[in-house]
Short mmCIF file of C-alpha atoms and ligand atoms in Angstrom, two decimals:
data_model
loop_
_atom_site.label_atom_id
_atom_site.label_comp_id
_atom_site.label_asym_id
_atom_site.label_seq_id
_atom_site.Cartn_x
_atom_site.Cartn_y
_atom_site.Cartn_z
CA UNK A 1 0.00 0.00 0.00
CA UNK A 2 1.50 3.34 -0.98
CA UNK A 3 1.85 6.30 1.34
CA UNK A 4 -0.66 8.13 -0.85
CA UNK A 5 -3.46 5.56 -0.62
CA UNK A 6 -6.67 7.49 -0.22
CA UNK A 7 -8.57 6.64 2.95
CA UNK A 8 -12.27 7.46 2.99
CA UNK A 9 -13.19 7.73 6.67
CA UNK A 10 -16.50 6.04 7.30
CA UNK A 11 -16.28 4.70 3.71
CA UNK A 12 -17.81 8.04 2.78
CA UNK A 13 -18.54 8.07 -0.96
CA UNK A 14 -17.23 4.52 -1.47
CA UNK A 15 -19.34 2.31 -3.74
CA UNK A 16 -18.95 -1.14 -2.20
CA UNK A 17 -21.06 -3.34 -4.52
CA UNK A 18 -24.04 -3.35 -6.86
CA UNK A 19 -27.58 -3.84 -5.58
CA UNK A 20 -30.97 -4.06 -7.32
CA UNK A 21 -33.04 -3.51 -4.18
CA UNK A 22 -33.29 0.24 -3.76
CA UNK A 23 -31.98 3.35 -5.46
CA UNK A 24 -31.18 6.44 -3.44
CA UNK A 25 -30.73 9.55 -5.53
CA UNK A 26 -29.65 12.42 -3.35
CA UNK A 27 -29.61 14.88 -6.23
CA UNK A 28 -33.23 14.34 -7.23
CA UNK A 29 -34.16 13.60 -3.63
CA UNK A 30 -35.79 10.33 -4.59
CA UNK A 31 -35.89 6.79 -3.28
CA UNK A 32 -37.03 3.78 -5.29
CA UNK A 33 -37.70 0.25 -4.04
CA UNK A 34 -37.14 -2.10 -7.00
CA UNK A 35 -37.86 0.87 -9.27
CA UNK A 36 -41.03 2.10 -7.59
CA UNK A 37 -41.10 5.57 -5.94
CA UNK A 38 -41.46 5.00 -2.20
CA UNK A 39 -44.05 7.76 -1.63
CA UNK A 40 -46.29 6.00 -4.20
CA UNK A 41 -45.80 2.66 -2.48
CA UNK A 42 -46.65 4.29 0.87
CA UNK A 43 -49.80 5.80 -0.61
CA UNK A 44 -51.12 2.61 -2.20
CA UNK A 45 -49.57 -0.59 -0.81
CA UNK A 46 -49.79 -2.66 2.34
CA UNK A 47 -46.56 -3.34 4.19
CA UNK A 48 -47.01 -7.03 3.38
CA UNK A 49 -46.98 -6.19 -0.36
CA UNK A 50 -43.87 -4.01 0.03
CA UNK A 51 -42.09 -6.83 1.89
CA UNK A 52 -42.94 -9.15 -1.00
CA UNK A 53 -41.61 -6.58 -3.47
CA UNK A 54 -38.29 -6.21 -1.65
CA UNK A 55 -37.73 -9.96 -1.47
CA UNK A 56 -38.96 -10.90 -4.93
CA UNK A 57 -38.31 -7.86 -7.10
CA UNK A 58 -41.96 -7.46 -8.20
CA UNK A 59 -45.18 -6.47 -6.51
CA UNK A 60 -47.34 -9.53 -5.76
CA UNK A 61 -50.31 -10.61 -7.84
CA UNK A 62 -53.56 -10.96 -5.88
CA UNK A 63 -52.88 -14.69 -5.36
CA UNK A 64 -49.28 -14.14 -4.33
CA UNK A 65 -50.35 -11.47 -1.87
CA UNK A 66 -53.03 -13.64 -0.29
CA UNK A 67 -50.51 -16.46 0.14
CA UNK A 68 -47.99 -14.04 1.70
CA UNK A 69 -50.63 -12.56 4.00
CA UNK A 70 -51.82 -16.02 5.11
CA UNK A 71 -48.21 -17.05 5.81
CA UNK A 72 -47.57 -13.93 7.88
CA UNK A 73 -50.78 -14.44 9.87
CA UNK A 74 -49.93 -18.07 10.63
CA UNK A 75 -46.48 -17.25 12.11
CA UNK A 76 -47.44 -14.40 14.44
CA UNK A 77 -47.55 -16.09 17.83
CA UNK A 78 -44.84 -15.31 20.38
CA UNK A 79 -42.37 -18.20 20.38
CA UNK A 80 -42.36 -19.86 23.84
CA UNK A 81 -38.56 -20.17 23.97
CA UNK A 82 -38.22 -16.50 23.09
CA UNK A 83 -40.72 -15.61 25.80
CA UNK A 84 -38.72 -17.57 28.39
CA UNK A 85 -35.50 -15.83 27.29
CA UNK A 86 -37.10 -12.38 27.42
CA UNK A 87 -38.55 -13.03 30.86
CA UNK A 88 -35.04 -13.75 32.12
CA UNK A 89 -33.91 -10.23 31.13
CA UNK A 90 -34.34 -7.16 33.35
CA UNK A 91 -37.67 -5.44 32.61
CA UNK A 92 -35.86 -2.15 32.12
CA UNK A 93 -33.11 -3.34 29.78
CA UNK A 94 -33.04 -1.65 26.42
CA UNK A 95 -35.59 -3.36 24.15
CA UNK A 96 -32.99 -3.43 21.34
CA UNK A 97 -30.97 -5.74 23.62
CA UNK A 98 -34.10 -7.87 24.09
CA UNK A 99 -34.75 -7.93 20.37
CA UNK A 100 -31.16 -8.90 19.58
CA UNK A 101 -31.51 -11.70 22.14
CA UNK A 102 -34.84 -12.80 20.66
CA UNK A 103 -33.35 -13.03 17.17
CA UNK A 104 -30.46 -15.11 18.53
CA UNK A 105 -32.93 -17.49 20.18
CA UNK A 106 -35.04 -17.70 17.02
CA UNK A 107 -31.85 -18.53 15.09
CA UNK A 108 -30.88 -21.26 17.53
CA UNK A 109 -34.31 -22.93 17.42
CA UNK A 110 -34.91 -22.36 13.71
CA UNK A 111 -36.02 -25.62 12.06
CA UNK A 112 -33.64 -25.02 9.15
CA UNK A 113 -30.80 -23.43 11.12
CA UNK A 114 -28.09 -25.25 9.14
CA UNK A 115 -29.68 -24.67 5.73
CA UNK A 116 -28.64 -21.53 3.85
CA UNK A 117 -30.11 -22.48 0.49
CA UNK A 118 -32.01 -19.66 -1.24
CA UNK A 119 -35.35 -21.37 -0.46
CA UNK A 120 -34.50 -21.81 3.23
CA UNK A 121 -33.25 -18.21 3.50
CA UNK A 122 -36.46 -16.88 1.97
CA UNK A 123 -38.53 -18.86 4.46
CA UNK A 124 -36.37 -17.64 7.36
CA UNK A 125 -36.88 -14.06 6.19
CA UNK A 126 -40.64 -14.54 5.96
CA UNK A 127 -40.79 -16.18 9.38
CA UNK A 128 -38.74 -13.45 11.07
CA UNK A 129 -40.89 -10.75 9.47
CA UNK A 130 -43.98 -12.42 10.97
CA UNK A 131 -42.40 -13.24 14.35
CA UNK A 132 -40.87 -9.88 15.30
CA UNK A 133 -44.10 -7.94 16.01
CA UNK A 134 -45.03 -10.36 18.81
CA UNK A 135 -41.55 -9.92 20.33
CA UNK A 136 -41.74 -6.13 20.19
CA UNK A 137 -45.33 -6.00 21.44
CA UNK A 138 -44.44 -8.31 24.33
CA UNK A 139 -41.39 -6.22 25.23
CA UNK A 140 -43.53 -3.08 25.40
CA UNK A 141 -46.00 -4.88 27.68
CA UNK A 142 -43.23 -6.43 29.81
CA UNK A 143 -41.64 -3.01 30.37
CA UNK A 144 -44.96 -1.56 31.48
CA UNK A 145 -45.72 -4.55 33.72
CA UNK A 146 -42.24 -4.41 35.30
CA UNK A 147 -41.53 -8.05 34.35
CA UNK A 148 -43.04 -11.22 32.91
CA UNK A 149 -46.61 -10.74 31.78
CA UNK A 150 -49.29 -12.24 29.55
CA UNK A 151 -48.84 -11.60 25.83
CA UNK A 152 -51.88 -10.49 23.84
CA UNK A 153 -52.68 -13.29 21.37
CA UNK A 154 -52.49 -12.27 17.70
CA UNK A 155 -55.68 -11.97 15.66
CA UNK A 156 -55.82 -13.49 12.21
CA UNK A 157 -58.65 -11.18 11.13
CA UNK A 158 -56.36 -8.13 11.37
CA UNK A 159 -53.70 -7.01 8.90
CA UNK A 160 -50.04 -6.62 9.87
CA UNK A 161 -50.31 -3.04 11.13
CA UNK A 162 -53.64 -3.53 12.92
CA UNK A 163 -52.43 -6.72 14.57
CA UNK A 164 -49.12 -5.18 15.66
CA UNK A 165 -50.97 -2.39 17.49
CA UNK A 166 -53.51 -4.89 18.84
CA UNK A 167 -50.81 -7.16 20.32
CA UNK A 168 -49.07 -4.14 21.85
CA UNK A 169 -51.97 -2.27 23.39
CA UNK A 170 -54.69 -4.93 23.62
CA UNK A 171 -57.20 -2.75 21.79
CA UNK A 172 -58.02 -2.01 18.17
CA UNK A 173 -56.33 1.15 16.93
CA UNK A 174 -58.15 3.96 15.10
CA UNK A 175 -57.78 3.97 11.28
CA UNK A 176 -55.54 7.10 11.38
CA UNK A 177 -53.18 5.35 13.77
CA UNK A 178 -53.11 2.13 11.73
CA UNK A 179 -52.40 4.06 8.57
CA UNK A 180 -49.59 6.11 10.10
CA UNK A 181 -48.07 2.88 11.40
CA UNK A 182 -48.31 1.21 7.97
CA UNK A 183 -46.73 4.24 6.29
CA UNK A 184 -43.88 4.27 8.82
CA UNK A 185 -43.18 0.58 8.13
CA UNK A 186 -43.09 1.14 4.36
CA UNK A 187 -40.78 4.15 4.69
CA UNK A 188 -38.39 2.44 7.11
CA UNK A 189 -38.26 -0.82 5.12
CA UNK A 190 -35.15 -0.26 3.02
CA UNK A 191 -32.42 2.26 2.34
CA UNK A 192 -29.51 0.74 0.39
CA UNK A 193 -26.08 0.35 2.04
CA UNK A 194 -26.74 2.08 5.37
CA UNK A 195 -24.64 0.96 8.37
CA UNK A 196 -26.95 -1.83 9.59
CA UNK A 197 -27.62 -3.24 6.13
CA UNK A 198 -23.92 -3.18 5.37
CA UNK A 199 -23.29 -4.96 8.68
CA UNK A 200 -25.77 -7.67 7.63
CA UNK A 201 -23.99 -8.02 4.30
CA UNK A 202 -20.54 -8.20 5.93
CA UNK A 203 -21.73 -11.01 8.22
CA UNK A 204 -23.42 -12.82 5.33
CA UNK A 205 -20.24 -12.50 3.27
CA UNK A 206 -18.49 -14.86 5.71
CA UNK A 207 -21.25 -17.41 4.86
CA UNK A 208 -22.65 -17.06 8.36
CA UNK A 209 -26.40 -17.59 8.83
CA UNK A 210 -29.29 -15.18 8.33
CA UNK A 211 -30.16 -14.83 12.02
CA UNK A 212 -26.54 -13.93 12.88
CA UNK A 213 -26.59 -11.27 10.16
CA UNK A 214 -29.85 -9.85 11.52
CA UNK A 215 -28.58 -9.89 15.13
CA UNK A 216 -25.50 -7.94 14.00
CA UNK A 217 -27.65 -5.50 12.05
CA UNK A 218 -29.74 -4.87 15.16
CA UNK A 219 -26.54 -3.98 17.02
CA UNK A 220 -25.60 -1.48 14.31
CA UNK A 221 -29.07 0.03 14.17
CA UNK A 222 -29.10 0.64 17.92
CA UNK A 223 -26.53 3.43 17.70
CA UNK A 224 -27.77 7.02 17.94
CA UNK A 225 -26.06 7.98 14.69
CA UNK A 226 -28.29 5.44 12.93
CA UNK A 227 -31.66 4.05 14.06
CA UNK A 228 -31.36 5.24 17.63
CA UNK A 229 -31.91 8.77 16.35
CA UNK A 230 -35.70 8.38 16.46
CA UNK A 231 -35.48 7.80 20.22
CA UNK A 232 -33.06 10.67 20.61
CA UNK A 233 -35.57 12.96 18.85
CA UNK A 234 -38.11 12.18 21.53
CA UNK A 235 -35.55 12.86 24.25
CA UNK A 236 -35.11 16.29 22.67
CA UNK A 237 -38.87 16.88 22.74
CA UNK A 238 -38.92 15.73 26.38
CA UNK A 239 -36.02 18.01 27.25
CA UNK A 240 -37.81 20.99 25.73
CA UNK A 241 -40.94 19.81 27.55
CA UNK A 242 -44.17 18.46 26.04
CA UNK A 243 -47.03 20.56 27.43
CA UNK A 244 -50.38 19.48 25.98
CA UNK A 245 -52.07 22.58 27.42
CA UNK A 246 -49.77 24.88 25.44
CA UNK A 247 -50.69 26.52 22.10
CA UNK A 248 -48.88 25.57 18.91
CA UNK A 249 -47.24 29.01 18.78
CA UNK A 250 -45.97 28.89 22.38
CA UNK A 251 -44.48 25.45 21.84
CA UNK A 252 -42.88 26.61 18.62
CA UNK A 253 -41.18 29.56 20.29
CA UNK A 254 -39.77 27.41 23.08
CA UNK A 255 -38.49 24.89 20.54
CA UNK A 256 -36.80 27.62 18.49
CA UNK A 257 -35.08 28.98 21.59
CA UNK A 258 -33.91 25.47 22.54
CA UNK A 259 -32.46 24.89 19.08
CA UNK A 260 -30.65 28.23 19.00
CA UNK A 261 -29.09 27.43 22.35
CA UNK A 262 -28.14 23.87 21.30
CA UNK A 263 -26.47 25.08 18.12
CA UNK A 264 -24.63 27.83 20.00
CA UNK A 265 -23.21 25.04 22.16
CA UNK A 266 -22.26 23.14 18.97
CA UNK A 267 -24.49 20.20 19.87
CA UNK A 268 -25.45 17.62 17.24
CA UNK A 269 -29.21 17.56 17.19
CA UNK A 270 -30.56 14.11 16.48
CA UNK A 271 -33.05 13.66 13.66
CA UNK A 272 -31.28 16.21 11.45
CA UNK A 273 -28.72 15.69 8.71
CA UNK A 274 -27.96 12.66 6.59
CA UNK A 275 -24.87 11.02 5.15
CA UNK A 276 -26.43 10.79 1.68
CA UNK A 277 -29.25 13.34 1.45
CA UNK A 278 -27.74 16.77 1.74
CA UNK A 279 -30.87 18.62 0.53
CA UNK A 280 -33.47 16.82 2.62
CA UNK A 281 -34.52 13.21 3.15
CA UNK A 282 -36.96 12.07 0.44
CA UNK A 283 -39.05 10.11 2.95
CA UNK A 284 -39.76 12.99 5.31
CA UNK A 285 -42.73 14.64 3.49
CA UNK A 286 -44.70 11.36 3.45
CA UNK A 287 -43.94 10.65 7.11
CA UNK A 288 -44.80 14.25 8.01
CA UNK A 289 -48.23 13.86 6.34
CA UNK A 290 -48.86 10.80 8.53
CA UNK A 291 -47.75 12.82 11.56
CA UNK A 292 -50.11 15.67 10.65
CA UNK A 293 -53.02 13.21 10.46
CA UNK A 294 -52.12 11.75 13.84
CA UNK A 295 -51.76 15.17 15.45
CA UNK A 296 -55.19 16.17 14.10
CA UNK A 297 -56.66 12.87 15.34
CA UNK A 298 -55.15 13.28 18.82
CA UNK A 299 -55.77 17.06 19.02
CA UNK A 300 -52.11 17.67 19.97
CA UNK A 301 -51.15 20.85 18.12
CA UNK A 302 -48.39 21.61 20.64
CA UNK A 303 -46.43 18.67 19.15
CA UNK A 304 -46.66 20.37 15.76
CA UNK A 305 -45.37 23.57 17.35
CA UNK A 306 -42.31 21.77 18.75
CA UNK A 307 -41.75 20.00 15.43
CA UNK A 308 -41.95 23.15 13.31
CA UNK A 309 -39.98 25.27 15.77
CA UNK A 310 -36.98 22.94 15.76
CA UNK A 311 -37.10 22.36 12.02
CA UNK A 312 -37.29 26.05 11.14
CA UNK A 313 -34.60 27.14 13.58
CA UNK A 314 -32.22 24.44 12.28
CA UNK A 315 -32.94 25.38 8.67
CA UNK A 316 -32.34 29.07 9.30
CA UNK A 317 -29.15 28.55 11.29
CA UNK A 318 -27.45 25.75 9.34
CA UNK A 319 -29.63 24.77 6.37
CA UNK A 320 -29.69 21.18 7.69
CA UNK A 321 -32.93 19.29 6.97
CA UNK A 322 -34.68 16.63 9.06
CA UNK A 323 -34.21 12.94 8.32
CA UNK A 324 -36.87 10.23 8.59
CA UNK A 325 -36.25 9.73 12.30
CA UNK A 326 -37.44 13.26 13.02
CA UNK A 327 -41.16 12.77 12.21
CA UNK A 328 -40.98 9.09 13.27
CA UNK A 329 -40.21 10.01 16.90
CA UNK A 330 -43.40 12.00 17.56
CA UNK A 331 -45.46 9.57 15.45
CA UNK A 332 -44.59 6.60 17.66
CA UNK A 333 -44.97 8.74 20.78
CA UNK A 334 -48.50 9.73 19.81
CA UNK A 335 -49.35 6.07 19.17
CA UNK A 336 -48.48 5.34 22.78
CA UNK A 337 -45.14 3.52 22.48
CA UNK A 338 -42.40 4.10 25.07
CA UNK A 339 -39.51 6.05 23.57
CA UNK A 340 -37.14 3.07 23.94
CA UNK A 341 -39.46 1.05 21.70
CA UNK A 342 -38.97 3.30 18.66
CA UNK A 343 -35.82 1.65 17.32
CA UNK A 344 -37.31 -1.85 17.69
CA UNK A 345 -40.19 -0.60 15.51
CA UNK A 346 -37.59 0.42 12.95
CA UNK A 347 -36.26 -3.16 13.12
CA UNK A 348 -39.74 -4.58 12.42
CA UNK A 349 -39.73 -2.57 9.20
CA UNK A 350 -36.08 -2.93 8.18
CA UNK A 351 -36.10 -6.72 8.62
CA UNK A 352 -37.52 -6.74 5.08
CA UNK A 353 -34.68 -4.72 3.56
CA UNK A 354 -31.97 -6.46 5.61
CA UNK A 355 -33.13 -9.92 4.59
CA UNK A 356 -33.46 -8.87 0.94
CA UNK A 357 -29.82 -7.71 1.09
CA UNK A 358 -28.71 -10.89 2.86
CA UNK A 359 -30.22 -12.95 0.04
CA UNK A 360 -28.72 -10.68 -2.61
CA UNK A 361 -25.28 -10.85 -0.98
CA UNK A 362 -25.36 -14.64 -0.75
CA UNK A 363 -26.47 -14.99 -4.37
CA UNK A 364 -23.25 -13.33 -5.61
CA UNK A 365 -20.93 -13.44 -2.65
CA UNK A 366 -17.43 -12.13 -2.08
CA UNK A 367 -15.95 -11.97 1.42
CA UNK A 368 -15.99 -8.31 2.55
CA UNK A 369 -12.57 -7.66 3.95
CA UNK A 370 -11.06 -4.19 3.44
CA UNK A 371 -7.50 -3.16 4.28
CA UNK A 372 -6.21 -0.74 6.85
CA UNK A 373 -3.16 1.47 6.70
CA UNK A 374 -1.03 0.81 9.76
CA UNK A 375 -0.02 3.90 11.74
CA UNK A 376 1.17 2.29 14.99
CA UNK A 377 4.77 1.98 16.20
CA UNK A 378 7.38 0.55 13.83
CA UNK A 379 8.71 -2.91 14.63
CA UNK A 380 10.53 -2.94 17.99
CA UNK A 381 11.94 -5.42 20.44
CA UNK A 382 9.86 -6.76 23.34
CA UNK A 383 11.51 -5.43 26.55
CA UNK A 384 13.41 -8.10 28.49
CA UNK A 385 11.96 -8.83 31.91
N1 LIG B 1 -26.95 18.75 14.27
C1 LIG B 1 -26.06 19.76 14.22
N2 LIG B 1 -25.12 19.86 13.27
C2 LIG B 1 -25.08 18.91 12.34
C3 LIG B 1 -25.97 17.84 12.32
C4 LIG B 1 -26.94 17.79 13.33
N3 LIG B 1 -27.82 16.78 13.38
N4 LIG B 1 -25.70 17.03 11.26
C5 LIG B 1 -24.67 17.58 10.64
N5 LIG B 1 -24.27 18.70 11.29
C6 LIG B 1 -23.18 19.56 10.93
C7 LIG B 1 -21.87 18.91 11.32
O1 LIG B 1 -21.53 19.24 12.66
C8 LIG B 1 -20.92 19.48 10.33
O2 LIG B 1 -20.61 20.78 10.72
P1 LIG B 1 -19.11 21.34 10.56
O3 LIG B 1 -18.86 21.32 9.09
O4 LIG B 1 -19.18 22.69 11.18
O5 LIG B 1 -18.25 20.37 11.31
C9 LIG B 1 -21.77 19.57 9.07
O6 LIG B 1 -23.13 19.66 9.51
C10 LIG B 1 -21.60 18.37 8.16
O7 LIG B 1 -22.02 17.20 8.83
P2 LIG B 1 -21.27 15.82 8.85
O8 LIG B 1 -21.21 15.31 10.25
O9 LIG B 1 -20.00 15.88 8.08
O10 LIG B 1 -22.24 14.89 8.05
P3 LIG B 1 -22.10 13.34 7.99
O11 LIG B 1 -22.51 12.96 6.64
O12 LIG B 1 -20.79 12.82 8.45
O13 LIG B 1 -23.14 12.88 9.13
C11 LIG B 1 -25.00 12.21 10.25
C12 LIG B 1 -24.40 12.49 8.88
C13 LIG B 1 -26.37 11.54 10.03
C14 LIG B 1 -24.12 11.23 11.04
C15 LIG B 1 -25.15 13.52 11.01
O14 LIG B 1 -25.92 14.41 10.26
C16 LIG B 1 -25.73 13.33 12.39
O15 LIG B 1 -24.99 13.00 13.32
N6 LIG B 1 -27.08 13.53 12.55
C17 LIG B 1 -27.73 13.29 13.78
C18 LIG B 1 -28.01 11.81 13.98
C19 LIG B 1 -29.17 11.33 13.15
O16 LIG B 1 -30.22 11.95 13.09
N7 LIG B 1 -28.98 10.14 12.54
C20 LIG B 1 -30.00 9.50 11.72
C21 LIG B 1 -29.54 9.43 10.31
S1 LIG B 1 -30.83 8.79 9.27
#
């Protein structure tokens, strides 16, 4: 390696492989899943259909969709071994740790654990997609109960989004809430070579198994510079103070003042900025529409004040735009999830994109193993004792 080898910190700008799953175009501010504009998918498709699209490359026919939906509905129950493992964890541990544990257990008990054929991988992906909502719903309930509790049994008459909310809260959610949840799942489903997806591909490139790749991806997603940002957004809202009695304008002014102060202290404000999108995240307008509908449904205009106040103050001071985690934070808050549950919800969505990438990586694999340029001490003798 020559002295002049260019090192791209964080692999910034490095194209690591080809992929047919999604196309991020930062210049035109657009995102396509398998060629389809994501806002159009969010407006017209169920999350089950989008999952099918990501795995198979095409939207399902009516028959294919009903088979996929029936499969998802028949694999929803909380696995007993997972439940036992979760109950052994502290009730207040981070639910991303619980989820990582649950995926490890599901990998260990998977009926085709040793089989990494394309057919077996596809089935593992479909099973995990169907199994994760019960894990996340149970974790939310276990946190609130302060320990082991009764899960809410899934209902086969409900779609993915309706059933997820049902298993979490034990009641049927309003249509506005269900729709915002569905939209959030579609928008979070896939985003090319982000850190967690790349992690999943690195693990797969060693010919390790799908569950190991997903467990590693969960670890990567937990970090606040990646998926953890949606939780951090809510901590910001909490720090500013959520006051339901306040008017939208009052909340907005307090949020603006908070942002000006944070930027004066050179703080990084979570939910803003993006490694790829430098002129705004293409997914934000669709997620913001879902947030607006939820705010109107809940009658919580002070949340809109906080949202707009922070966004405008950041734009005026630095021209930095919100990323998808910014509207996602208040959306999940208004639905009634604990803040710590937000990143697990991201996992429920991204399991589709991760597993699509795992299958794509395995289909044309090369071990991912970059080089480093050594800058430690030159060779020297071990001191004699
Ligand atoms: N708050 C305040 N300033 C920010 C910022 C933020 N959220 N995001 C970027 N900036 C500033 C940087 O401090 C830097 O300023 P400088 O030139 O004065 O040093 C400038 O904008 C360029 O940012 P940079 O950190 O080089 O961008 P990046 O591509 O390396 O980082 C992120 C992208 C996502 C890591 C970064 O924007 C960030 O940390 N955002 C908050 C975390 C977040 O929301 N993550 C979810 C991503 S989907």
